[in-house]
Amino acid sequence: RAAGGRLIIGGVELAITGETKPCANMDRQWQGLTAALTPDWRGGLTARVLRGGEVCVGDGVRWGA
């Protein structure tokens, strides 16, 4: 779904390389989280950093081309 997209947070730009699936690591943090996230996927993303920098609370987030 998201692979190939760009995510821009403040001055940081990420190239989305894939999606992750909810897994047991999530349940170690919060029991039942995997089951809660699985129906609609919502596991997370993997990305490559295109432009690094600092991400701060309040930074804008947008999808790039």
XYZ file of C-alpha atoms in Angstrom:
65
model
C 0.000 0.000 0.000
C 2.522 2.613 1.107
C 5.748 1.246 -0.406
C 7.313 3.718 -2.787
C 5.801 6.746 -1.050
C 7.602 9.523 0.762
C 6.838 10.656 4.291
C 7.991 14.121 5.313
C 8.084 15.093 8.989
C 9.373 18.614 9.548
C 12.642 18.676 7.595
C 13.085 14.886 7.611
C 12.217 12.917 4.474
C 11.719 9.145 4.454
C 11.275 6.769 1.503
C 8.759 4.114 2.535
C 10.197 0.692 1.681
C 7.503 -1.580 3.085
C 4.942 -2.382 5.717
C 5.362 -4.388 8.878
C 2.801 -6.768 10.298
C 1.678 -6.723 13.920
C 3.822 -9.268 15.784
C 4.622 -10.745 19.181
C 6.994 -7.862 19.934
C 3.948 -5.625 20.218
C 2.320 -7.988 22.714
C 5.416 -7.825 24.889
C 4.758 -4.097 25.239
C 0.969 -4.332 25.635
C -0.829 -7.676 25.896
C -3.457 -8.048 23.153
C -2.084 -5.275 20.945
C -1.295 -7.639 18.058
C -4.889 -8.888 17.910
C -6.248 -5.356 18.155
C -4.133 -4.114 15.232
C -4.276 -7.146 12.930
C -7.767 -6.790 11.368
C -6.871 -3.488 9.692
C -3.100 -4.192 9.526
C -1.713 -1.072 11.288
C 1.617 -2.632 12.190
C 3.927 0.097 10.982
C 6.275 1.019 8.159
C 9.891 0.489 7.232
C 11.738 3.358 5.597
C 15.048 4.607 4.272
C 16.185 8.068 5.383
C 16.552 10.421 2.419
C 17.099 13.611 4.402
C 17.928 13.329 8.091
C 17.349 15.828 10.826
C 15.519 16.421 14.050
C 11.836 15.572 14.498
C 10.091 17.745 17.085
C 6.660 17.763 18.685
C 4.422 19.919 16.508
C 6.295 19.279 13.235
C 4.065 18.962 10.209
C 3.604 15.523 8.640
C 2.740 15.009 4.976
C 3.008 12.512 2.140
C 5.390 13.519 -0.630
C 5.491 12.572 -4.301
